Amino acid sequence: YRIVQGAWFGGIAYLAYFVFPFLPKAELERRAETVAFFLVRFVPYLLSCIGITLVCVLFFAEASLSNAQQLLSDPYGRTLLIQLILIGLALLLTLYALFVLRPRFTHQALFLPVVDADLPARRTRQSALEQTWHHLKQIMNIQAWLGAGILLCSSFMAFYAPPIAFPNINYSNPAASAPISTTPAAQTKQVSDLSL
């Protein structure tokens, strides 16, 4: 669970703080091609991490809490509730970035070289691509901070984890049972004129 969370939010943070800041130095067309290629490769990896994270967090919520009131009354429950809200926000932003901004960015990047550099349509497409680029960068930065908050909640959840409740069985005294007989039990069976 922690590894998958780290992969999801680490990948987003890598995009936001290592890939995107160094790409503006390149020209717009090459930057758009690079980001579009990277995002195409990154999407299946990211979606699998999101799916595993959602399954794990729902399992932890179901296994750790006996009723919904514990989400507000117990420190573990409050931390889990905050983490669920942050994961929901990060999920919405990730889906928006992957399924709305990424196709728009890729489409704009593909059609930018089609138009001649001196035409006003190219400047219009460049400004639209720049706007989508800045919006994508902002979304990735917000997701990186949400990921840091989710990982912080995970560490608090480990601190506030409910105690393990073992069944009330006393293993030191064996349970009283019927006395064990040392004489073998005898059974007889009659089959026609034979007796066993």
PDB file of C-alpha atoms in Angstrom:
ATOM      1  CA  TYR A   1       0.000   0.000   0.000  1.00  0.00           C
ATOM      2  CA  ARG A   2       2.758   2.440   0.924  1.00  0.00           C
ATOM      3  CA  ILE A   3       4.808   1.489  -2.131  1.00  0.00           C
ATOM      4  CA  VAL A   4       1.876   2.088  -4.457  1.00  0.00           C
ATOM      5  CA  GLN A   5       1.085   5.408  -2.772  1.00  0.00           C
ATOM      6  CA  GLY A   6       4.706   6.410  -3.153  1.00  0.00           C
ATOM      7  CA  ALA A   7       4.650   5.401  -6.809  1.00  0.00           C
ATOM      8  CA  TRP A   8       1.484   7.415  -7.515  1.00  0.00           C
ATOM      9  CA  PHE A   9       2.510  10.572  -5.712  1.00  0.00           C
ATOM     10  CA  GLY A  10       6.198  10.139  -6.459  1.00  0.00           C
ATOM     11  CA  GLY A  11       5.424   9.987 -10.169  1.00  0.00           C
ATOM     12  CA  ILE A  12       3.320  13.128  -9.932  1.00  0.00           C
ATOM     13  CA  ALA A  13       6.018  14.909  -7.914  1.00  0.00           C
ATOM     14  CA  TYR A  14       8.643  13.817 -10.441  1.00  0.00           C
ATOM     15  CA  LEU A  15       6.574  15.380 -13.206  1.00  0.00           C
ATOM     16  CA  ALA A  16       5.831  18.536 -11.244  1.00  0.00           C
ATOM     17  CA  TYR A  17       9.281  19.250  -9.832  1.00  0.00           C
ATOM     18  CA  PHE A  18      11.811  17.583 -12.133  1.00  0.00           C
ATOM     19  CA  VAL A  19      10.375  17.196 -15.639  1.00  0.00           C
ATOM     20  CA  PHE A  20       8.193  20.285 -16.042  1.00  0.00           C
ATOM     21  CA  PRO A  21      10.610  22.913 -14.658  1.00  0.00           C
ATOM     22  CA  PHE A  22      13.424  21.901 -17.012  1.00  0.00           C
ATOM     23  CA  LEU A  23      11.325  21.664 -20.167  1.00  0.00           C
ATOM     24  CA  PRO A  24      10.424  25.381 -20.659  1.00  0.00           C
ATOM     25  CA  LYS A  25      13.970  26.049 -21.825  1.00  0.00           C
ATOM     26  CA  ALA A  26      13.304  23.950 -24.916  1.00  0.00           C
ATOM     27  CA  GLU A  27      11.190  25.253 -27.748  1.00  0.00           C
ATOM     28  CA  LEU A  28       7.453  24.787 -27.516  1.00  0.00           C
ATOM     29  CA  GLU A  29       7.036  22.038 -30.118  1.00  0.00           C
ATOM     30  CA  ARG A  30       9.741  19.788 -28.674  1.00  0.00           C
ATOM     31  CA  ARG A  31       8.503  20.359 -25.123  1.00  0.00           C
ATOM     32  CA  ALA A  32       4.967  19.408 -26.145  1.00  0.00           C
ATOM     33  CA  GLU A  33       6.167  16.249 -27.915  1.00  0.00           C
ATOM     34  CA  THR A  34       8.261  15.193 -24.919  1.00  0.00           C
ATOM     35  CA  VAL A  35       5.478  15.713 -22.400  1.00  0.00           C
ATOM     36  CA  ALA A  36       2.889  14.033 -24.618  1.00  0.00           C
ATOM     37  CA  PHE A  37       5.151  10.991 -25.081  1.00  0.00           C
ATOM     38  CA  PHE A  38       5.915  10.785 -21.361  1.00  0.00           C
ATOM     39  CA  LEU A  39       2.260  11.085 -20.347  1.00  0.00           C
ATOM     40  CA  VAL A  40       1.209   8.330 -22.762  1.00  0.00           C
ATOM     41  CA  ARG A  41       3.701   5.974 -21.103  1.00  0.00           C
ATOM     42  CA  PHE A  42       2.812   7.151 -17.607  1.00  0.00           C
ATOM     43  CA  VAL A  43      -0.988   6.696 -17.777  1.00  0.00           C
ATOM     44  CA  PRO A  44      -1.268   2.862 -17.402  1.00  0.00           C
ATOM     45  CA  TYR A  45       1.281   2.887 -14.599  1.00  0.00           C
ATOM     46  CA  LEU A  46      -0.566   5.675 -12.807  1.00  0.00           C
ATOM     47  CA  LEU A  47      -4.016   4.107 -13.234  1.00  0.00           C
ATOM     48  CA  SER A  48      -2.849   0.797 -11.765  1.00  0.00           C
ATOM     49  CA  CYS A  49      -1.359   2.622  -8.766  1.00  0.00           C
ATOM     50  CA  ILE A  50      -4.629   4.533  -8.269  1.00  0.00           C
ATOM     51  CA  GLY A  51      -6.686   1.333  -8.402  1.00  0.00           C
ATOM     52  CA  ILE A  52      -4.503  -0.494  -5.871  1.00  0.00           C
ATOM     53  CA  THR A  53      -4.501   2.533  -3.555  1.00  0.00           C
ATOM     54  CA  LEU A  54      -8.294   2.779  -3.618  1.00  0.00           C
ATOM     55  CA  VAL A  55      -8.746  -0.935  -2.896  1.00  0.00           C
ATOM     56  CA  CYS A  56      -6.247  -0.795  -0.020  1.00  0.00           C
ATOM     57  CA  VAL A  57      -7.668   2.328   1.603  1.00  0.00           C
ATOM     58  CA  LEU A  58     -11.199   0.932   1.450  1.00  0.00           C
ATOM     59  CA  PHE A  59      -9.955  -2.322   2.994  1.00  0.00           C
ATOM     60  CA  PHE A  60      -8.228  -0.412   5.806  1.00  0.00           C
ATOM     61  CA  ALA A  61     -11.371   1.617   6.436  1.00  0.00           C
ATOM     62  CA  GLU A  62     -13.553  -1.482   6.583  1.00  0.00           C
ATOM     63  CA  ALA A  63     -11.136  -3.576   8.654  1.00  0.00           C
ATOM     64  CA  SER A  64     -10.164  -0.900  11.177  1.00  0.00           C
ATOM     65  CA  LEU A  65     -13.470   0.753  11.982  1.00  0.00           C
ATOM     66  CA  SER A  66     -16.508  -1.024  13.339  1.00  0.00           C
ATOM     67  CA  ASN A  67     -18.966   1.834  12.736  1.00  0.00           C
ATOM     68  CA  ALA A  68     -19.119   5.142  10.902  1.00  0.00           C
ATOM     69  CA  GLN A  69     -19.112   7.152  14.160  1.00  0.00           C
ATOM     70  CA  GLN A  70     -15.447   6.278  14.637  1.00  0.00           C
ATOM     71  CA  LEU A  71     -14.590   8.483  11.655  1.00  0.00           C
ATOM     72  CA  LEU A  72     -15.316  11.479  13.891  1.00  0.00           C
ATOM     73  CA  SER A  73     -14.722  10.202  17.426  1.00  0.00           C
ATOM     74  CA  ASP A  74     -11.490   8.211  17.095  1.00  0.00           C
ATOM     75  CA  PRO A  75      -8.102   9.799  16.172  1.00  0.00           C
ATOM     76  CA  TYR A  76      -7.440   6.965  13.726  1.00  0.00           C
ATOM     77  CA  GLY A  77     -10.858   7.503  12.180  1.00  0.00           C
ATOM     78  CA  ARG A  78     -10.376  11.267  11.854  1.00  0.00           C
ATOM     79  CA  THR A  79      -7.001  10.739  10.196  1.00  0.00           C
ATOM     80  CA  LEU A  80      -8.545   8.156   7.882  1.00  0.00           C
ATOM     81  CA  LEU A  81     -11.378  10.563   7.016  1.00  0.00           C
ATOM     82  CA  ILE A  82      -8.903  13.332   6.178  1.00  0.00           C
ATOM     83  CA  GLN A  83      -6.891  10.889   4.099  1.00  0.00           C
ATOM     84  CA  LEU A  84     -10.024   9.754   2.241  1.00  0.00           C
ATOM     85  CA  ILE A  85     -10.912  13.378   1.441  1.00  0.00           C
ATOM     86  CA  LEU A  86      -7.370  14.095   0.218  1.00  0.00           C
ATOM     87  CA  ILE A  87      -7.342  10.909  -1.876  1.00  0.00           C
ATOM     88  CA  GLY A  88     -10.694  11.910  -3.381  1.00  0.00           C
ATOM     89  CA  LEU A  89      -9.346  15.342  -4.323  1.00  0.00           C
ATOM     90  CA  ALA A  90      -6.126  13.853  -5.711  1.00  0.00           C
ATOM     91  CA  LEU A  91      -8.145  11.293  -7.663  1.00  0.00           C
ATOM     92  CA  LEU A  92     -10.356  13.982  -9.205  1.00  0.00           C
ATOM     93  CA  LEU A  93      -7.349  16.110 -10.154  1.00  0.00           C
ATOM     94  CA  THR A  94      -5.492  13.110 -11.564  1.00  0.00           C
ATOM     95  CA  LEU A  95      -8.458  12.040 -13.667  1.00  0.00           C
ATOM     96  CA  TYR A  96      -8.901  15.629 -14.867  1.00  0.00           C
ATOM     97  CA  ALA A  97      -5.220  15.857 -15.782  1.00  0.00           C
ATOM     98  CA  LEU A  98      -5.154  12.465 -17.515  1.00  0.00           C
ATOM     99  CA  PHE A  99      -8.464  12.459 -19.344  1.00  0.00           C
ATOM    100  CA  VAL A 100      -9.114  16.153 -20.025  1.00  0.00           C
ATOM    101  CA  LEU A 101      -5.836  18.083 -20.042  1.00  0.00           C
ATOM    102  CA  ARG A 102      -3.586  15.381 -21.483  1.00  0.00           C
ATOM    103  CA  PRO A 103      -5.685  14.750 -24.636  1.00  0.00           C
ATOM    104  CA  ARG A 104      -6.135  18.501 -25.135  1.00  0.00           C
ATOM    105  CA  PHE A 105      -2.397  19.066 -24.714  1.00  0.00           C
ATOM    106  CA  THR A 106      -1.529  16.197 -27.071  1.00  0.00           C
ATOM    107  CA  HIS A 107      -4.037  17.398 -29.667  1.00  0.00           C
ATOM    108  CA  GLN A 108      -2.709  20.957 -29.530  1.00  0.00           C
ATOM    109  CA  ALA A 109       0.881  19.722 -29.719  1.00  0.00           C
ATOM    110  CA  LEU A 110       0.181  17.595 -32.773  1.00  0.00           C
ATOM    111  CA  PHE A 111      -1.550  20.366 -34.706  1.00  0.00           C
ATOM    112  CA  LEU A 112       0.910  23.138 -33.874  1.00  0.00           C
ATOM    113  CA  PRO A 113       3.521  22.188 -36.534  1.00  0.00           C
ATOM    114  CA  VAL A 114       0.809  21.975 -39.203  1.00  0.00           C
ATOM    115  CA  VAL A 115       0.340  25.745 -39.326  1.00  0.00           C
ATOM    116  CA  ASP A 116       2.992  28.022 -40.861  1.00  0.00           C
ATOM    117  CA  ALA A 117       5.028  30.007 -38.318  1.00  0.00           C
ATOM    118  CA  ASP A 118       4.073  33.413 -39.748  1.00  0.00           C
ATOM    119  CA  LEU A 119       0.306  32.951 -39.670  1.00  0.00           C
ATOM    120  CA  PRO A 120      -1.843  34.353 -36.824  1.00  0.00           C
ATOM    121  CA  ALA A 121      -3.421  30.911 -36.371  1.00  0.00           C
ATOM    122  CA  ARG A 122      -0.052  29.575 -35.200  1.00  0.00           C
ATOM    123  CA  ARG A 123       0.252  32.269 -32.543  1.00  0.00           C
ATOM    124  CA  THR A 124      -3.284  31.469 -31.410  1.00  0.00           C
ATOM    125  CA  ARG A 125      -2.460  27.765 -31.178  1.00  0.00           C
ATOM    126  CA  GLN A 126       0.797  28.525 -29.374  1.00  0.00           C
ATOM    127  CA  SER A 127      -0.995  30.643 -26.770  1.00  0.00           C
ATOM    128  CA  ALA A 128      -3.627  27.904 -26.310  1.00  0.00           C
ATOM    129  CA  LEU A 129      -0.869  25.319 -25.903  1.00  0.00           C
ATOM    130  CA  GLU A 130       0.980  27.551 -23.416  1.00  0.00           C
ATOM    131  CA  GLN A 131      -2.216  28.000 -21.405  1.00  0.00           C
ATOM    132  CA  THR A 132      -2.866  24.246 -21.323  1.00  0.00           C
ATOM    133  CA  TRP A 133       0.798  23.711 -20.361  1.00  0.00           C
ATOM    134  CA  HIS A 134       0.569  26.092 -17.394  1.00  0.00           C
ATOM    135  CA  HIS A 135      -2.729  24.592 -16.304  1.00  0.00           C
ATOM    136  CA  LEU A 136      -1.224  21.081 -16.422  1.00  0.00           C
ATOM    137  CA  LYS A 137       1.773  22.268 -14.376  1.00  0.00           C
ATOM    138  CA  GLN A 138      -0.511  23.807 -11.747  1.00  0.00           C
ATOM    139  CA  ILE A 139      -2.593  20.629 -11.480  1.00  0.00           C
ATOM    140  CA  MET A 140       0.554  18.511 -11.060  1.00  0.00           C
ATOM    141  CA  ASN A 141       1.920  20.840  -8.350  1.00  0.00           C
ATOM    142  CA  ILE A 142      -1.360  20.694  -6.431  1.00  0.00           C
ATOM    143  CA  GLN A 143      -1.400  16.906  -6.715  1.00  0.00           C
ATOM    144  CA  ALA A 144       2.152  16.696  -5.397  1.00  0.00           C
ATOM    145  CA  TRP A 145       1.148  18.663  -2.298  1.00  0.00           C
ATOM    146  CA  LEU A 146      -1.985  16.535  -1.855  1.00  0.00           C
ATOM    147  CA  GLY A 147       0.231  13.446  -2.113  1.00  0.00           C
ATOM    148  CA  ALA A 148       2.479  14.783   0.636  1.00  0.00           C
ATOM    149  CA  GLY A 149      -0.611  15.302   2.821  1.00  0.00           C
ATOM    150  CA  ILE A 150      -1.849  11.775   2.098  1.00  0.00           C
ATOM    151  CA  LEU A 151       1.510  10.250   2.971  1.00  0.00           C
ATOM    152  CA  LEU A 152       1.564  12.321   6.179  1.00  0.00           C
ATOM    153  CA  CYS A 153      -1.885  10.951   7.038  1.00  0.00           C
ATOM    154  CA  SER A 154      -0.564   7.438   6.414  1.00  0.00           C
ATOM    155  CA  SER A 155       2.181   7.961   8.971  1.00  0.00           C
ATOM    156  CA  PHE A 156      -0.342   9.342  11.478  1.00  0.00           C
ATOM    157  CA  MET A 157      -2.547   6.315  10.854  1.00  0.00           C
ATOM    158  CA  ALA A 158       0.367   4.042  11.737  1.00  0.00           C
ATOM    159  CA  PHE A 159       0.800   6.046  14.955  1.00  0.00           C
ATOM    160  CA  TYR A 160      -2.921   5.987  15.850  1.00  0.00           C
ATOM    161  CA  ALA A 161      -3.506   2.394  14.736  1.00  0.00           C
ATOM    162  CA  PRO A 162      -6.065   0.616  16.880  1.00  0.00           C
ATOM    163  CA  PRO A 163      -4.688  -2.125  19.100  1.00  0.00           C
ATOM    164  CA  ILE A 164      -4.890  -5.670  17.879  1.00  0.00           C
ATOM    165  CA  ALA A 165      -7.687  -7.453  19.745  1.00  0.00           C
ATOM    166  CA  PHE A 166      -6.841 -11.085  20.327  1.00  0.00           C
ATOM    167  CA  PRO A 167      -9.594 -13.544  21.267  1.00  0.00           C
ATOM    168  CA  ASN A 168     -10.071 -14.138  24.972  1.00  0.00           C
ATOM    169  CA  ILE A 169      -8.519 -17.608  25.195  1.00  0.00           C
ATOM    170  CA  ASN A 170      -6.386 -18.739  28.093  1.00  0.00           C
ATOM    171  CA  TYR A 171      -3.709 -20.991  26.643  1.00  0.00           C
ATOM    172  CA  SER A 172      -1.956 -21.785  29.938  1.00  0.00           C
ATOM    173  CA  ASN A 173      -4.635 -24.120  31.354  1.00  0.00           C
ATOM    174  CA  PRO A 174      -5.913 -26.815  29.031  1.00  0.00           C
ATOM    175  CA  ALA A 175      -9.659 -27.072  28.806  1.00  0.00           C
ATOM    176  CA  ALA A 176     -11.286 -29.802  30.863  1.00  0.00           C
ATOM    177  CA  SER A 177     -12.310 -32.715  28.696  1.00  0.00           C
ATOM    178  CA  ALA A 178     -13.497 -36.258  29.107  1.00  0.00           C
ATOM    179  CA  PRO A 179     -10.946 -38.557  30.709  1.00  0.00           C
ATOM    180  CA  ILE A 180      -8.893 -40.462  28.214  1.00  0.00           C
ATOM    181  CA  SER A 181      -9.247 -44.210  28.543  1.00  0.00           C
ATOM    182  CA  THR A 182      -6.172 -46.388  28.099  1.00  0.00           C
ATOM    183  CA  THR A 183      -8.144 -49.534  27.258  1.00  0.00           C
ATOM    184  CA  PRO A 184      -8.953 -49.954  23.603  1.00  0.00           C
ATOM    185  CA  ALA A 185     -12.571 -49.640  22.612  1.00  0.00           C
ATOM    186  CA  ALA A 186     -14.048 -52.849  21.274  1.00  0.00           C
ATOM    187  CA  GLN A 187     -16.649 -53.068  18.564  1.00  0.00           C
ATOM    188  CA  THR A 188     -18.148 -56.166  17.125  1.00  0.00           C
ATOM    189  CA  LYS A 189     -19.897 -56.644  13.851  1.00  0.00           C
ATOM    190  CA  GLN A 190     -21.805 -59.712  12.762  1.00  0.00           C
ATOM    191  CA  VAL A 191     -21.772 -60.610   9.074  1.00  0.00           C
ATOM    192  CA  SER A 192     -23.636 -63.897   8.427  1.00  0.00           C
ATOM    193  CA  ASP A 193     -21.769 -66.466  10.494  1.00  0.00           C
ATOM    194  CA  LEU A 194     -18.630 -64.357  10.946  1.00  0.00           C
ATOM    195  CA  SER A 195     -18.147 -62.056  13.898  1.00  0.00           C
ATOM    196  CA  LEU A 196     -15.586 -59.262  13.734  1.00  0.00           C
TER     197      LEU A 196
END
